[in-house]
Short mmCIF file of C-alpha atoms and ligand atoms in Angstrom, two decimals:
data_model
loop_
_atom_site.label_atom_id
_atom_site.label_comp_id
_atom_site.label_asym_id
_atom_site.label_seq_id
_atom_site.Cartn_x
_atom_site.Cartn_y
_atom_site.Cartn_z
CA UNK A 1 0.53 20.28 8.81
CA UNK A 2 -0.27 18.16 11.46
CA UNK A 3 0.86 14.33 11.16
CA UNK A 4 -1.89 11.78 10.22
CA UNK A 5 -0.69 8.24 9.59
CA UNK A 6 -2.58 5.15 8.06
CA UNK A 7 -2.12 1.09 8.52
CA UNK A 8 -4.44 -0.15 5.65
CA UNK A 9 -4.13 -4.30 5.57
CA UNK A 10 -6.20 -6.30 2.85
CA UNK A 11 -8.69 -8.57 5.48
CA UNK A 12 -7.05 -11.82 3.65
CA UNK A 13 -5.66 -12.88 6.46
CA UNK A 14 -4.66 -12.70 9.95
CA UNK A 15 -1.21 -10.22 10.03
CA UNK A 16 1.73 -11.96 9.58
CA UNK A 17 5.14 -10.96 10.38
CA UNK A 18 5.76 -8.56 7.64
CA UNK A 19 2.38 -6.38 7.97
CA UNK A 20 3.44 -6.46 11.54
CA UNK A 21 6.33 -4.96 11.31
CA UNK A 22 4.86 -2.13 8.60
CA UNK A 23 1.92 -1.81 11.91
CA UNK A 24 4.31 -1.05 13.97
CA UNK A 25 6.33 0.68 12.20
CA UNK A 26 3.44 3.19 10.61
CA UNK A 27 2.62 3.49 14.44
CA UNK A 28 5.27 4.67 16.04
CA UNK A 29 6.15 7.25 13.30
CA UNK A 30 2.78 8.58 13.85
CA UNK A 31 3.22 8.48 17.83
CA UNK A 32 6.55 9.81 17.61
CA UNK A 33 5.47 12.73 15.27
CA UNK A 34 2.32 13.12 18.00
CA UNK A 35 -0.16 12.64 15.03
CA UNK A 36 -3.42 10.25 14.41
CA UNK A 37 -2.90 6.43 13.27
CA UNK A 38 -6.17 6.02 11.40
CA UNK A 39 -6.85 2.09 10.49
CA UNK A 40 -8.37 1.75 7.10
CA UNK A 41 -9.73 -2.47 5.93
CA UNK A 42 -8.69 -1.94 2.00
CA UNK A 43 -11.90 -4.65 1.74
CA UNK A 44 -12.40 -4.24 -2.28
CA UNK A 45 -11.49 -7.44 -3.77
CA UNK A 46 -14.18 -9.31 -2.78
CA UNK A 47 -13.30 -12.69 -3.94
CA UNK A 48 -9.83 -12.19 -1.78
CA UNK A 49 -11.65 -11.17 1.27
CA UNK A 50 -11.64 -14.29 3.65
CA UNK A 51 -15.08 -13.21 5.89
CA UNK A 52 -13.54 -12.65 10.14
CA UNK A 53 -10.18 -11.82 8.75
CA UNK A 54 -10.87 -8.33 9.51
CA UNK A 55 -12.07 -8.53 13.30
CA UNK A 56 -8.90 -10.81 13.23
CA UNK A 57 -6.77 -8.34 12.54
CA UNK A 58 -8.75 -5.57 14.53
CA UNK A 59 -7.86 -8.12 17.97
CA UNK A 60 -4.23 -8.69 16.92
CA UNK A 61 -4.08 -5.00 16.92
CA UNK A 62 -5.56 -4.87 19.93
CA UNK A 63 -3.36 -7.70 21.79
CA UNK A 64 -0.37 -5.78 20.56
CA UNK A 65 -1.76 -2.11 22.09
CA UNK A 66 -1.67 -0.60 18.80
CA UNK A 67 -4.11 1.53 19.29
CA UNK A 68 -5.82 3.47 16.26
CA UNK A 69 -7.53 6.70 16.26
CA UNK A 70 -11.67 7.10 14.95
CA UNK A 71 -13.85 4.85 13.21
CA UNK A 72 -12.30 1.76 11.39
CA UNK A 73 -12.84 2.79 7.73
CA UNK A 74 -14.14 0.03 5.62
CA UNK A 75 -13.20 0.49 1.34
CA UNK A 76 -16.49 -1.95 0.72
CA UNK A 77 -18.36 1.07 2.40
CA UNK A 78 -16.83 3.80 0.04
CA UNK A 79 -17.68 2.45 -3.55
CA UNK A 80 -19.61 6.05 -4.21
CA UNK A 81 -16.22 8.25 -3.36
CA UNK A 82 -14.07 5.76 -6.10
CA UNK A 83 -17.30 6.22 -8.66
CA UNK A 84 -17.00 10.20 -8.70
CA UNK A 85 -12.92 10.22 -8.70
CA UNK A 86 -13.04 7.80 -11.77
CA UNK A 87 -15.97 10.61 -12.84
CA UNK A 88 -13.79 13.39 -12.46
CA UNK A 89 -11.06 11.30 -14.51
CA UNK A 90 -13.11 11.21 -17.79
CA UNK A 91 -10.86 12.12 -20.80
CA UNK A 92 -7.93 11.16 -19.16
CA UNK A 93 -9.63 7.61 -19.01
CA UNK A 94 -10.17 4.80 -21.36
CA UNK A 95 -12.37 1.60 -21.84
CA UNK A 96 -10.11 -1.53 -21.98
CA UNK A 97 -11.83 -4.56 -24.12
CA UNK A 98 -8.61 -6.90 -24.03
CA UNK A 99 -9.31 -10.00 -22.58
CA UNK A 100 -6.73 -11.67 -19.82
CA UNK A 101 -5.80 -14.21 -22.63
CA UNK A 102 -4.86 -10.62 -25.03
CA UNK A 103 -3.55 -9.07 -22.26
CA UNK A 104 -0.98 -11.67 -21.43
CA UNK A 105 -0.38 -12.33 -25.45
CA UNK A 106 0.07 -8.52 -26.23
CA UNK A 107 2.07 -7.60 -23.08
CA UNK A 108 5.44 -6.28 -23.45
CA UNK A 109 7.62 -8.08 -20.40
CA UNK A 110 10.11 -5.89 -18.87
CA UNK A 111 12.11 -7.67 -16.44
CA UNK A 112 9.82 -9.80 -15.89
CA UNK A 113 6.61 -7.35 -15.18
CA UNK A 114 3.97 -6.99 -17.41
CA UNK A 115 3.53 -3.67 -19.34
CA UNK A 116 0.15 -2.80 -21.22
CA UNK A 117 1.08 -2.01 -24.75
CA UNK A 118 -1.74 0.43 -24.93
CA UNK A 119 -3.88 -1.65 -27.58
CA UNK A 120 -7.39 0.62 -26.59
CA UNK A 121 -6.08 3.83 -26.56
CA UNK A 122 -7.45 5.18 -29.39
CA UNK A 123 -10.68 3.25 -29.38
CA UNK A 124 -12.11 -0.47 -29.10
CA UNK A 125 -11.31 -2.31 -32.05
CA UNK A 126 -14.49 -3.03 -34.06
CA UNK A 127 -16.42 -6.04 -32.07
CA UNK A 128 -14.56 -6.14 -28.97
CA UNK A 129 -16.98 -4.47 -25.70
CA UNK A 130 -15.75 -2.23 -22.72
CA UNK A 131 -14.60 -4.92 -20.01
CA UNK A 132 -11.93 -2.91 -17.56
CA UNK A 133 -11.46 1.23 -17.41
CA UNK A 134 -7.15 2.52 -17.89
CA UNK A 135 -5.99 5.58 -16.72
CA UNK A 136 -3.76 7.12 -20.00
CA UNK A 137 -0.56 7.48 -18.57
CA UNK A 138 2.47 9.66 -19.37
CA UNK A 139 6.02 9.55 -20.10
CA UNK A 140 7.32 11.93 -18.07
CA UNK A 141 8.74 10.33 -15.14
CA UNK A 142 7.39 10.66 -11.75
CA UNK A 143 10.20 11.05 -9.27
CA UNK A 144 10.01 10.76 -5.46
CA UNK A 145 12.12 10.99 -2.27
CA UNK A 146 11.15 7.98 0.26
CA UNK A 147 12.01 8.60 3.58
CA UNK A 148 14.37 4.68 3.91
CA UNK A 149 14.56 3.86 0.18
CA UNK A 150 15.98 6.89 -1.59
CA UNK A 151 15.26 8.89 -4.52
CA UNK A 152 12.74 6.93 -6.69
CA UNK A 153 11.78 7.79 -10.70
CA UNK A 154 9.49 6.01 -12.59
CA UNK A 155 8.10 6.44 -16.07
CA UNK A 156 4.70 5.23 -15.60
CA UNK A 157 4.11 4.73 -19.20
CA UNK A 158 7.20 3.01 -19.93
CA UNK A 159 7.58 1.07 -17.26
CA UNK A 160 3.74 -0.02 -16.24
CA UNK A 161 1.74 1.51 -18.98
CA UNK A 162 -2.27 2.58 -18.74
CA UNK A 163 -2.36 0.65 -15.43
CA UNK A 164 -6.61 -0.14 -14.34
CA UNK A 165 -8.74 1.74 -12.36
CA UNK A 166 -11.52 -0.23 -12.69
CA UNK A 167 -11.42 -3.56 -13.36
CA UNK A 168 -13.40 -5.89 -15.78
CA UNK A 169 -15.02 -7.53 -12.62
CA UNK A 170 -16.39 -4.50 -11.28
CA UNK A 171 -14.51 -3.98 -8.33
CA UNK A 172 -12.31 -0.45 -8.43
CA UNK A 173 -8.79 -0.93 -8.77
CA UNK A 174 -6.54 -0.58 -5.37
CA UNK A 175 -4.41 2.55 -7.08
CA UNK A 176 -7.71 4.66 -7.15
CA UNK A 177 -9.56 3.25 -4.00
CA UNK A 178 -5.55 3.95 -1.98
CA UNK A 179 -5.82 7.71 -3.45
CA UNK A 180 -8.75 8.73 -2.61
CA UNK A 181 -9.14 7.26 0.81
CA UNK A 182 -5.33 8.92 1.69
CA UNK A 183 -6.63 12.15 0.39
CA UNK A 184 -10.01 11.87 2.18
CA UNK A 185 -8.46 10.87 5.25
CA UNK A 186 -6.15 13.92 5.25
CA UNK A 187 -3.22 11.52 4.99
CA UNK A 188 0.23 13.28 5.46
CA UNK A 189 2.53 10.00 5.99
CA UNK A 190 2.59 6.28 4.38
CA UNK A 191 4.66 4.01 5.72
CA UNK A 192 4.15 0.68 4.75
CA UNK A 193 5.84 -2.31 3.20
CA UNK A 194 8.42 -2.13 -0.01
CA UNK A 195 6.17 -4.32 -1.78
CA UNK A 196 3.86 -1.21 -2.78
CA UNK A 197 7.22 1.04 -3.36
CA UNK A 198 6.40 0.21 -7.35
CA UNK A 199 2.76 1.41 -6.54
CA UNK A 200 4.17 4.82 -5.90
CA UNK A 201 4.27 6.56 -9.22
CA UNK A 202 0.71 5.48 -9.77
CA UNK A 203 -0.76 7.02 -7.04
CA UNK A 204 1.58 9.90 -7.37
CA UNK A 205 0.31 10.52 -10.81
CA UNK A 206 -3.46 9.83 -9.65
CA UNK A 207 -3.29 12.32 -6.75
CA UNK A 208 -2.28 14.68 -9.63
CA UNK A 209 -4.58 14.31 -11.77
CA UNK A 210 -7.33 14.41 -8.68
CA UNK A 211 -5.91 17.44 -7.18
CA UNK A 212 -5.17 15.77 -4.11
CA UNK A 213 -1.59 16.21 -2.12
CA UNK A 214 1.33 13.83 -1.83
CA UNK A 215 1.79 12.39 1.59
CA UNK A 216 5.44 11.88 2.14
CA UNK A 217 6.24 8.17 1.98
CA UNK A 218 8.11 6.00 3.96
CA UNK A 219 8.95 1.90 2.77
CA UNK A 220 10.27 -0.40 5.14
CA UNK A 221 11.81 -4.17 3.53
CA UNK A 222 9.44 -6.85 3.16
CA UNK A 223 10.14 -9.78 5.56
CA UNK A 224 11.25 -13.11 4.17
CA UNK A 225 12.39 -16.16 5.22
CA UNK A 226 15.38 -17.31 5.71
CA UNK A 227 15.39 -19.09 1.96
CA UNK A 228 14.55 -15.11 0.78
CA UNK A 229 10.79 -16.12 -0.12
CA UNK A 230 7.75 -13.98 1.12
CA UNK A 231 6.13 -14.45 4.12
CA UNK A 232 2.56 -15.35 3.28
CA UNK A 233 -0.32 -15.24 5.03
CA UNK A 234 0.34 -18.31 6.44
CA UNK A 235 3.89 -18.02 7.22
CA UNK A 236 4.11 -16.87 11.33
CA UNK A 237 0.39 -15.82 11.07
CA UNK A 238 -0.35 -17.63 14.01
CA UNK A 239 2.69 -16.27 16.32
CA UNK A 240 2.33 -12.21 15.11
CA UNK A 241 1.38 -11.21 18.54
CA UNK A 242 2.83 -9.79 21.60
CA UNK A 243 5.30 -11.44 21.73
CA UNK A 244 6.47 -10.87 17.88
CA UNK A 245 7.02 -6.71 18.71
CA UNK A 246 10.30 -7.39 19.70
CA UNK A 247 11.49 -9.25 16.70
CA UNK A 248 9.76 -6.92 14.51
CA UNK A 249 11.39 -3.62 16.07
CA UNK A 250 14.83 -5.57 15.35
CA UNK A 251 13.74 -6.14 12.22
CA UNK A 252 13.48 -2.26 11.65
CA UNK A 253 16.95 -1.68 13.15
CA UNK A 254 16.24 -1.25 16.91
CA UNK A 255 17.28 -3.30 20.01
CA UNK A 256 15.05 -2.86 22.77
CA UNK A 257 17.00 -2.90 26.56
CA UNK A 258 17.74 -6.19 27.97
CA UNK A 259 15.05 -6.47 31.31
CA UNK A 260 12.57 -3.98 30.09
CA UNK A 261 9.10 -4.98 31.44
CA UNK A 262 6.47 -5.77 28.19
CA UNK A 263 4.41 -2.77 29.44
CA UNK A 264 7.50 -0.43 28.34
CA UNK A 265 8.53 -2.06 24.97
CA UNK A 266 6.40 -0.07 23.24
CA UNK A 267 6.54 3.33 24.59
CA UNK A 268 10.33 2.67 24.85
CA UNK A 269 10.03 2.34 21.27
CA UNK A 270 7.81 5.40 20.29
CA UNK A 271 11.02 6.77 21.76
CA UNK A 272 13.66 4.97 20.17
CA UNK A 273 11.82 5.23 16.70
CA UNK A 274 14.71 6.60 13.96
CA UNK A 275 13.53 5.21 10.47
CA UNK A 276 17.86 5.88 9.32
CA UNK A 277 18.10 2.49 11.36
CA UNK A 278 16.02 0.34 8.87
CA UNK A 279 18.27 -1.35 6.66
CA UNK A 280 17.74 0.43 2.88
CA UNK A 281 17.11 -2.87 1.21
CA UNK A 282 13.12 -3.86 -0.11
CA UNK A 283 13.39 -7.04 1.23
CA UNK A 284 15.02 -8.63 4.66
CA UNK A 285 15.14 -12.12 6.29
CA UNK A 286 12.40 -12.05 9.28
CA UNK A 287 14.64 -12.72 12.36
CA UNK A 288 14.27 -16.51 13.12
ZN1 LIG B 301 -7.19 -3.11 -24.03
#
C-alpha cells in the first residue's frame, strides 16, 4: 500500500523542540518511503486553541522546508465525520453522568494514572443526567509492535477503563477525532512523539470497532530538558527553526557531515533516515 504519513500538532502553540523533532521525523519517513506527508491542525479543544497558533506553525513549517502534501485539514471543520463514527458506535457506547469532583473521588489510581471504575455502565444512577459519552472497553489486551519502542500490550479496561469519546463540554474526544481522520486520510504510518504511545490501544481498539485499518506506528522520545522535565510550549518555542534541524536529527540518532551547506541538510537526511538509530527510551534530554 502506498505510504501516507501525517504531522497532526494541537494549534496551542508555536512548535517547540519536541514536535519538531516528531515533524521531522514523520517527514522524512514519509520522504524516504516516497509517500505523502499530509498536515492535519487537531483544532478540537477549543478553549486550548490559542487563535494564529496555527498559521504559526504552518510558517515554521515552511521556514524549515517541510513541505506537506494537499489541503491543510482542519478537525474544527470535521465535527459531522466524529458525529456519525460515535453513531455507528451505539451499543458499544455509554452516557457518563459523573461529575469531575466523582470522577476524581471514584477513580482507581494505578501508578499514578487515573482509571474509570466504570460507575455508568449499566445505567445512570437515578437523578444524575448524561454529561460525557464512554466507549465500553474490554479486557482483552490490545498488543502492538512500534517500529522504535517495541512490542506494546495494553488492557484497555484494566489499565484506562471506558476512556471518553465525547466529552461533557461538547467537544469530541481526541481518541475518536485521531481515528477517524487517520482512517479518512488513508493513513498507513504514525510517527509521532512517545507521549501518545499510551494513546495507542485506544485508537487500536476504536479503529476496530469502526472497521478502519491499523497504520503501523512509529514513537520517537519526548524531548526534555536537561533537569528531565517536558519541554512546553514555551520552552525553545522561539528558536525551533532552521537552525534547530540539526539538533533535532541528533536528537533522533543522526549526525549530519561536518561542512554540509543548509540547502543539503535535509535531503542528506531523507537519506540518512534509519529510525534503529533513535534511542528506544520515551523520553530524552533535548541537546543543549
Ligand atoms: Zn460515570
Amino acid at each position: 500500500m502506498a505510504y501516507v504519513g501525517r504531522f497532526a500538532p494541537s494549534p496551542t502553540g508555536p512548535l517547540h523542540f519536541g514536535s519538531l523533532v516528531a515533524a521531522l521525523a514523520s517527514w522524512m519517513d514519509a520522504r524516504q518511503a516516497g509517500g505523502r506527508w499530509l498536515l492535519r491542525m487537531e483544532d478540537l479543544d477549543s478553549p486550548r486553541v490559542i487563535p494564529g497558533a496555527a498559521d504559526a506553525i504552518l510558517r515554521q513549517l515552511e521556514s524549515m522546508g517541510l513541505a506537506w502534501d494537499g489541503p491543510v485539514v482542519y478537525q474544527s471543520a470535521r465535527l459531522e465525520r466524529y458525529r456519525d463514527a460515535l453513531g455507528k458506535l451505539q451499543g458499544q457506547v455509554y452516557p457518563c453522568g459523573c461529575t469531575r469532583k466523582e470522577l476524581e473521588d471514584s477513580a482507581l489510581a494505578i501508578d499514578g494514572s487515573r482509571i474509570y471504575p466504570g460507575t455508568c455502565r449499566s445505567g445512570l444512577a437515578p437523578g444524575k443526567t448524561a454529561r460525557a459519552v464512554r466507549l465500553r472497553t474490554g479486557a482483552e489486551p490490545i498488543r502492538f509492535s512500534d517500529r522504535v519502542q517495541g512490542e506494546m500490550r495494553q488492557s484497555v479496561e484494566r489499565e484506562i477503563g471506558d476512556f471518553v469519546l465525547l466529552r461533557a463540554d461538547g467537544v469530541f474526544a481526541y481518541q475518536l477525532a485521531v481515528v477517524v481522520d487517520d482512517a479518512a486520510q488513508g493513513v498507513t504510518d504514525v510517527v509521532r512523539g512517545a507521549d501518545l504511545l499510551d494513546s495507542t490501544a485506544r485508537q487500536i481498539l476504536l479503529q476496530r470497532l469502526l472497521g478502519a485499518a491499523t497504520p503501523r506506528y512509529l514513537h520517537v522520545p519526548v524531548a526534555t530538558s536537561a533537569a528531565g522535565e517536558k519541554l512546553s510550549k514555551q520552552t525553545r518555542a522561539a528558536d525551533a527553526g532552521p537552525g534547530e534541524i540539526a539538533a533535532a536529527l541528533e536528537f533522533l540518532g543522526m549526525n549530519a557531515p561536518a561542512g554540509l551547506p543548509p540547502g543539503e541538510l535535509l535531503p542528506w537526511a531523507v537519506r540518512a533516515w534509519e529510525p534503529t538509530r533513535i534511542p528506544r527510551t520515551r523520553a530524552l534530554a533535548a541537546p543543549a
